[in-house]
Structure formats: structure tokens, C-alpha cells
């Protein structure tokens, strides 16, 4: 919640193109909401896992894009590092979401 109530200078600068339209408090609460959705989806079972991965990956991808725009505009050159980190996290989430889970041995024995 530091983003919403006490943002760092770099965060404010790096997201300057976004916070013109959306306040940091809204962005912070959006992260909290998406995190809650991801936790609930993870605990609800495999049927809900795609929702959990989307709840994690979409905000990270949006932040990666926002930092990339800030870096590309030349307004805040250090934004390149954050852009790479957020985009990498989002791509990693997409990659992990496509991996197949091996069934638990107890589940296999029940059906064979």
C-alpha cells in the first residue's frame, strides 16, 4: 500500500504518464484487489487458476507498458530497468500459466 499512501520518487516519475489519468491510490487499491483475487483463485482449485494468473499478470503487464512508455518518451531514463522487470514478470506469469501440472499420486490411484 506504499504506492497509494507514500509513493517513492521513482515510482511517481516512472508512472507519470499513467497518473495523469488514474491516481496512485486507485492503482494501489487495484494491486490489492488483484492480489486478493489471485489468492482466492489459487485456493479455489485448478478450475480457477486462469483467473489467478490473469489477476497477477495483467497489472504487471500494464505497469511494464507504463514504464516502457515513460522510458521511451525520455522523461525518466531509469524507467528502463523497471520496465524490463515488470515486463519480465508478466511474461514469466504467462509462461508459468501454460505449464501442465502433474497429477498428485493419490488422485491418479483413485482413477486407475
Short mmCIF file of N, CA and C in Angstrom, two decimals:
data_model
loop_
_atom_site.label_atom_id
_atom_site.label_comp_id
_atom_site.label_asym_id
_atom_site.label_seq_id
_atom_site.Cartn_x
_atom_site.Cartn_y
_atom_site.Cartn_z
N UNK A 1 0.80 -1.19 0.00
CA UNK A 1 0.00 0.00 0.00
C UNK A 1 0.85 1.26 0.00
N UNK A 2 2.17 1.08 -0.03
CA UNK A 2 3.04 2.24 -0.09
C UNK A 2 2.83 3.05 -1.36
N UNK A 3 2.42 2.38 -2.42
CA UNK A 3 2.16 3.09 -3.68
C UNK A 3 1.03 4.08 -3.50
N UNK A 4 0.02 3.69 -2.75
CA UNK A 4 -1.16 4.53 -2.59
C UNK A 4 -0.92 5.69 -1.62
N UNK A 5 -0.21 5.44 -0.54
CA UNK A 5 -0.12 6.45 0.51
C UNK A 5 1.22 7.16 0.61
N UNK A 6 2.29 6.51 0.19
CA UNK A 6 3.61 7.13 0.28
C UNK A 6 4.49 6.66 -0.88
N UNK A 7 4.17 7.10 -2.10
CA UNK A 7 4.93 6.61 -3.25
C UNK A 7 6.36 7.17 -3.28
N UNK A 8 7.29 6.35 -3.72
CA UNK A 8 8.67 6.78 -3.89
C UNK A 8 8.75 7.75 -5.07
N UNK A 9 9.81 8.51 -5.10
CA UNK A 9 10.02 9.47 -6.18
C UNK A 9 10.07 8.77 -7.53
N UNK A 10 10.82 7.67 -7.61
CA UNK A 10 10.96 6.96 -8.88
C UNK A 10 9.64 6.41 -9.38
N UNK A 11 8.82 5.92 -8.46
CA UNK A 11 7.50 5.41 -8.86
C UNK A 11 6.64 6.52 -9.42
N UNK A 12 6.63 7.65 -8.76
CA UNK A 12 5.85 8.79 -9.25
C UNK A 12 6.34 9.25 -10.62
N UNK A 13 7.66 9.29 -10.79
CA UNK A 13 8.22 9.72 -12.07
C UNK A 13 7.98 8.67 -13.16
N UNK A 14 8.19 7.42 -12.83
CA UNK A 14 8.05 6.36 -13.82
C UNK A 14 6.63 6.14 -14.29
N UNK A 15 5.68 6.44 -13.45
CA UNK A 15 4.28 6.26 -13.81
C UNK A 15 3.60 7.58 -14.14
N UNK A 16 4.39 8.59 -14.45
CA UNK A 16 3.82 9.93 -14.67
C UNK A 16 2.81 9.96 -15.80
N UNK A 17 3.01 9.14 -16.83
CA UNK A 17 2.05 9.13 -17.93
C UNK A 17 0.72 8.49 -17.53
N UNK A 18 0.75 7.60 -16.57
CA UNK A 18 -0.47 6.93 -16.13
C UNK A 18 -1.21 7.78 -15.08
N UNK A 19 -0.45 8.36 -14.14
CA UNK A 19 -1.12 9.06 -13.05
C UNK A 19 -1.72 10.40 -13.48
N UNK A 20 -1.52 10.76 -14.72
CA UNK A 20 -2.26 11.91 -15.25
C UNK A 20 -3.75 11.59 -15.31
N UNK A 21 -4.05 10.31 -15.52
CA UNK A 21 -5.43 9.87 -15.71
C UNK A 21 -5.98 9.07 -14.54
N UNK A 22 -5.11 8.34 -13.86
CA UNK A 22 -5.53 7.48 -12.75
C UNK A 22 -4.66 7.78 -11.54
N UNK A 23 -5.27 8.17 -10.41
CA UNK A 23 -4.47 8.48 -9.22
C UNK A 23 -3.74 7.24 -8.68
N UNK A 24 -2.62 7.48 -8.00
CA UNK A 24 -1.85 6.37 -7.43
C UNK A 24 -2.65 5.59 -6.40
N UNK A 25 -3.57 6.24 -5.69
CA UNK A 25 -4.38 5.49 -4.72
C UNK A 25 -5.23 4.43 -5.42
N UNK A 26 -5.78 4.78 -6.58
CA UNK A 26 -6.58 3.81 -7.33
C UNK A 26 -5.69 2.68 -7.82
N UNK A 27 -4.50 3.00 -8.30
CA UNK A 27 -3.58 1.96 -8.74
C UNK A 27 -3.18 1.03 -7.59
N UNK A 28 -2.92 1.62 -6.43
CA UNK A 28 -2.56 0.81 -5.26
C UNK A 28 -3.67 -0.14 -4.85
N UNK A 29 -4.89 0.37 -4.80
CA UNK A 29 -6.02 -0.49 -4.45
C UNK A 29 -6.30 -1.52 -5.53
N UNK A 30 -5.99 -1.18 -6.77
CA UNK A 30 -6.12 -2.17 -7.85
C UNK A 30 -5.18 -3.34 -7.65
N UNK A 31 -3.94 -3.04 -7.22
CA UNK A 31 -2.99 -4.11 -6.92
C UNK A 31 -3.48 -4.98 -5.77
N UNK A 32 -4.01 -4.36 -4.74
CA UNK A 32 -4.50 -5.12 -3.59
C UNK A 32 -5.66 -6.02 -4.02
N UNK A 33 -6.56 -5.49 -4.82
CA UNK A 33 -7.70 -6.27 -5.30
C UNK A 33 -7.24 -7.45 -6.16
N UNK A 34 -6.33 -7.19 -7.08
CA UNK A 34 -5.83 -8.26 -7.93
C UNK A 34 -5.08 -9.32 -7.12
N UNK A 35 -4.33 -8.90 -6.13
CA UNK A 35 -3.66 -9.86 -5.25
C UNK A 35 -4.65 -10.73 -4.50
N UNK A 36 -5.72 -10.10 -4.00
CA UNK A 36 -6.77 -10.87 -3.32
C UNK A 36 -7.44 -11.87 -4.25
N UNK A 37 -7.73 -11.44 -5.46
CA UNK A 37 -8.32 -12.35 -6.45
C UNK A 37 -7.38 -13.52 -6.75
N UNK A 38 -6.10 -13.24 -6.86
CA UNK A 38 -5.13 -14.29 -7.14
C UNK A 38 -5.07 -15.30 -6.00
N UNK A 39 -5.12 -14.83 -4.78
CA UNK A 39 -5.09 -15.74 -3.62
C UNK A 39 -6.34 -16.60 -3.59
N UNK A 40 -7.50 -15.98 -3.77
CA UNK A 40 -8.76 -16.74 -3.76
C UNK A 40 -8.77 -17.76 -4.89
N UNK A 41 -8.34 -17.35 -6.08
CA UNK A 41 -8.32 -18.28 -7.22
C UNK A 41 -7.36 -19.43 -6.98
N UNK A 42 -6.22 -19.16 -6.35
CA UNK A 42 -5.26 -20.21 -6.06
C UNK A 42 -5.79 -21.22 -5.05
N UNK A 43 -6.55 -20.75 -4.10
CA UNK A 43 -7.11 -21.64 -3.09
C UNK A 43 -8.36 -22.36 -3.55
N UNK A 44 -9.01 -21.85 -4.59
CA UNK A 44 -10.27 -22.41 -5.06
C UNK A 44 -10.09 -23.66 -5.91
N UNK A 45 -8.91 -23.91 -6.40
CA UNK A 45 -8.68 -25.12 -7.19
C UNK A 45 -8.26 -24.81 -8.61
N UNK A 46 -7.98 -25.88 -9.35
CA UNK A 46 -7.41 -25.72 -10.68
C UNK A 46 -8.36 -25.05 -11.66
N UNK A 47 -9.64 -25.17 -11.47
CA UNK A 47 -10.58 -24.54 -12.37
C UNK A 47 -10.46 -23.02 -12.36
N UNK A 48 -10.06 -22.46 -11.23
CA UNK A 48 -9.98 -21.01 -11.08
C UNK A 48 -8.58 -20.46 -11.28
N UNK A 49 -7.61 -21.31 -11.52
CA UNK A 49 -6.24 -20.85 -11.69
C UNK A 49 -6.04 -19.84 -12.82
N UNK A 50 -6.72 -19.98 -13.97
CA UNK A 50 -6.54 -18.95 -15.01
C UNK A 50 -6.91 -17.55 -14.53
N UNK A 51 -7.94 -17.44 -13.71
CA UNK A 51 -8.31 -16.14 -13.16
C UNK A 51 -7.19 -15.61 -12.27
N UNK A 52 -6.58 -16.49 -11.48
CA UNK A 52 -5.49 -16.08 -10.62
C UNK A 52 -4.27 -15.61 -11.40
N UNK A 53 -3.93 -16.34 -12.46
CA UNK A 53 -2.80 -15.91 -13.28
C UNK A 53 -3.09 -14.59 -13.97
N UNK A 54 -4.32 -14.41 -14.43
CA UNK A 54 -4.68 -13.13 -15.05
C UNK A 54 -4.62 -12.00 -14.04
N UNK A 55 -5.07 -12.27 -12.81
CA UNK A 55 -5.05 -11.24 -11.77
C UNK A 55 -3.63 -10.83 -11.41
N UNK A 56 -2.68 -11.72 -11.61
CA UNK A 56 -1.28 -11.38 -11.36
C UNK A 56 -0.63 -10.76 -12.59
N UNK A 57 -0.89 -11.34 -13.75
CA UNK A 57 -0.18 -10.94 -14.96
C UNK A 57 -0.65 -9.64 -15.59
N UNK A 58 -1.94 -9.37 -15.56
CA UNK A 58 -2.47 -8.17 -16.23
C UNK A 58 -1.93 -6.89 -15.60
N UNK A 59 -2.01 -6.71 -14.28
CA UNK A 59 -1.46 -5.47 -13.73
C UNK A 59 0.04 -5.34 -13.94
N UNK A 60 0.76 -6.44 -13.84
CA UNK A 60 2.21 -6.39 -14.08
C UNK A 60 2.51 -6.00 -15.51
N UNK A 61 1.75 -6.54 -16.46
CA UNK A 61 1.94 -6.17 -17.86
C UNK A 61 1.61 -4.71 -18.12
N UNK A 62 0.56 -4.23 -17.47
CA UNK A 62 0.20 -2.82 -17.63
C UNK A 62 1.28 -1.92 -17.06
N UNK A 63 1.85 -2.30 -15.92
CA UNK A 63 2.92 -1.49 -15.34
C UNK A 63 4.15 -1.55 -16.22
N UNK A 64 4.45 -2.72 -16.78
CA UNK A 64 5.58 -2.83 -17.69
C UNK A 64 5.41 -1.90 -18.89
N UNK A 65 4.19 -1.86 -19.41
CA UNK A 65 3.91 -0.97 -20.54
C UNK A 65 4.03 0.50 -20.13
N UNK A 66 3.53 0.84 -18.96
CA UNK A 66 3.59 2.23 -18.49
C UNK A 66 5.04 2.68 -18.30
N UNK A 67 5.86 1.84 -17.70
CA UNK A 67 7.26 2.19 -17.51
C UNK A 67 7.99 2.27 -18.85
N UNK A 68 7.60 1.41 -19.80
CA UNK A 68 8.21 1.45 -21.13
C UNK A 68 7.89 2.76 -21.84
N UNK A 69 6.64 3.20 -21.74
CA UNK A 69 6.24 4.47 -22.36
C UNK A 69 7.01 5.62 -21.75
N UNK A 70 7.16 5.61 -20.42
CA UNK A 70 7.90 6.67 -19.75
C UNK A 70 9.36 6.68 -20.20
N UNK A 71 9.97 5.50 -20.30
CA UNK A 71 11.36 5.43 -20.75
C UNK A 71 11.48 5.89 -22.20
N UNK A 72 10.56 5.42 -23.07
CA UNK A 72 10.63 5.75 -24.49
C UNK A 72 10.43 7.24 -24.74
N UNK A 73 9.65 7.89 -23.87
CA UNK A 73 9.41 9.32 -24.05
C UNK A 73 10.62 10.15 -23.62
N UNK A 74 11.54 9.55 -22.89
CA UNK A 74 12.73 10.25 -22.44
C UNK A 74 12.52 11.07 -21.18
N UNK A 75 11.33 10.97 -20.57
CA UNK A 75 11.04 11.73 -19.37
C UNK A 75 11.80 11.24 -18.14
N UNK A 76 12.07 9.94 -18.08
CA UNK A 76 12.73 9.36 -16.91
C UNK A 76 13.56 8.16 -17.36
N UNK A 77 14.80 8.37 -17.80
CA UNK A 77 15.62 7.28 -18.36
C UNK A 77 15.79 6.06 -17.45
N UNK A 78 15.86 6.20 -16.10
CA UNK A 78 15.98 5.00 -15.28
C UNK A 78 14.77 4.07 -15.33
N UNK A 79 13.70 4.49 -16.00
CA UNK A 79 12.50 3.65 -16.09
C UNK A 79 12.74 2.37 -16.87
N UNK A 80 13.81 2.30 -17.63
CA UNK A 80 14.10 1.11 -18.43
C UNK A 80 14.25 -0.13 -17.54
N UNK A 81 14.91 0.00 -16.41
CA UNK A 81 15.08 -1.13 -15.51
C UNK A 81 13.77 -1.66 -14.98
N UNK A 82 12.90 -0.75 -14.55
CA UNK A 82 11.60 -1.16 -14.04
C UNK A 82 10.75 -1.73 -15.16
N UNK A 83 10.84 -1.16 -16.35
CA UNK A 83 10.07 -1.67 -17.49
C UNK A 83 10.47 -3.12 -17.78
N UNK A 84 11.76 -3.39 -17.78
CA UNK A 84 12.23 -4.75 -18.05
C UNK A 84 11.79 -5.71 -16.95
N UNK A 85 11.86 -5.28 -15.71
CA UNK A 85 11.46 -6.14 -14.59
C UNK A 85 9.97 -6.47 -14.64
N UNK A 86 9.13 -5.46 -14.83
CA UNK A 86 7.68 -5.70 -14.86
C UNK A 86 7.27 -6.50 -16.08
N UNK A 87 7.84 -6.20 -17.23
CA UNK A 87 7.51 -6.96 -18.44
C UNK A 87 7.99 -8.41 -18.30
N UNK A 88 9.16 -8.60 -17.72
CA UNK A 88 9.66 -9.95 -17.49
C UNK A 88 8.79 -10.73 -16.52
N UNK A 89 8.32 -10.06 -15.48
CA UNK A 89 7.42 -10.72 -14.53
C UNK A 89 6.13 -11.12 -15.21
N UNK A 90 5.57 -10.22 -16.03
CA UNK A 90 4.32 -10.53 -16.73
C UNK A 90 4.51 -11.69 -17.71
N UNK A 91 5.61 -11.68 -18.46
CA UNK A 91 5.87 -12.77 -19.40
C UNK A 91 6.12 -14.08 -18.66
N UNK A 92 6.81 -14.02 -17.54
CA UNK A 92 7.02 -15.23 -16.73
C UNK A 92 5.71 -15.79 -16.21
N UNK A 93 4.80 -14.93 -15.83
CA UNK A 93 3.49 -15.37 -15.35
C UNK A 93 2.72 -16.07 -16.47
N UNK A 94 2.78 -15.50 -17.67
CA UNK A 94 2.12 -16.13 -18.82
C UNK A 94 2.75 -17.50 -19.11
N UNK A 95 4.07 -17.58 -19.02
CA UNK A 95 4.75 -18.84 -19.28
C UNK A 95 4.35 -19.89 -18.24
N UNK A 96 4.38 -19.53 -16.97
CA UNK A 96 4.03 -20.48 -15.92
C UNK A 96 2.57 -20.91 -16.02
N UNK A 97 1.70 -20.00 -16.43
CA UNK A 97 0.28 -20.35 -16.53
C UNK A 97 0.03 -21.42 -17.59
N UNK A 98 0.93 -21.56 -18.55
CA UNK A 98 0.75 -22.56 -19.59
C UNK A 98 1.37 -23.91 -19.28
N UNK A 99 2.08 -24.03 -18.17
CA UNK A 99 2.69 -25.30 -17.82
C UNK A 99 1.63 -26.30 -17.35
N UNK A 100 1.84 -27.56 -17.68
CA UNK A 100 0.93 -28.61 -17.25
C UNK A 100 1.30 -29.07 -15.85
N UNK A 101 0.29 -29.27 -15.03
CA UNK A 101 0.53 -29.80 -13.69
C UNK A 101 0.52 -31.31 -13.74
N UNK A 102 1.42 -31.91 -12.99
CA UNK A 102 1.38 -33.35 -12.85
C UNK A 102 0.36 -33.69 -11.78
N UNK A 103 -0.47 -34.67 -12.02
CA UNK A 103 -1.47 -35.02 -11.01
C UNK A 103 -0.83 -35.57 -9.75
N UNK A 104 -1.45 -35.30 -8.65
CA UNK A 104 -0.99 -35.82 -7.37
C UNK A 104 -1.12 -37.34 -7.39
N UNK A 105 -0.16 -38.09 -6.81
CA UNK A 105 -0.23 -39.55 -6.86
C UNK A 105 -1.53 -40.13 -6.29
N UNK A 106 -2.08 -39.51 -5.29
CA UNK A 106 -3.32 -40.00 -4.70
C UNK A 106 -4.48 -39.84 -5.70
N UNK A 107 -4.47 -38.78 -6.47
CA UNK A 107 -5.53 -38.57 -7.46
C UNK A 107 -5.42 -39.59 -8.58
N UNK A 108 -4.21 -39.95 -8.98
CA UNK A 108 -4.00 -40.91 -10.06
C UNK A 108 -4.49 -42.28 -9.61
N UNK A 109 -4.15 -42.68 -8.38
CA UNK A 109 -4.52 -44.00 -7.91
C UNK A 109 -6.03 -44.15 -7.74
N UNK A 110 -6.72 -43.06 -7.49
CA UNK A 110 -8.17 -43.10 -7.34
C UNK A 110 -8.86 -43.46 -8.66
N UNK A 111 -8.29 -43.05 -9.77
CA UNK A 111 -8.95 -43.21 -11.06
C UNK A 111 -8.41 -44.38 -11.87
N UNK A 112 -7.41 -45.06 -11.37
CA UNK A 112 -6.87 -46.18 -12.14
C UNK A 112 -7.28 -47.51 -11.57
#
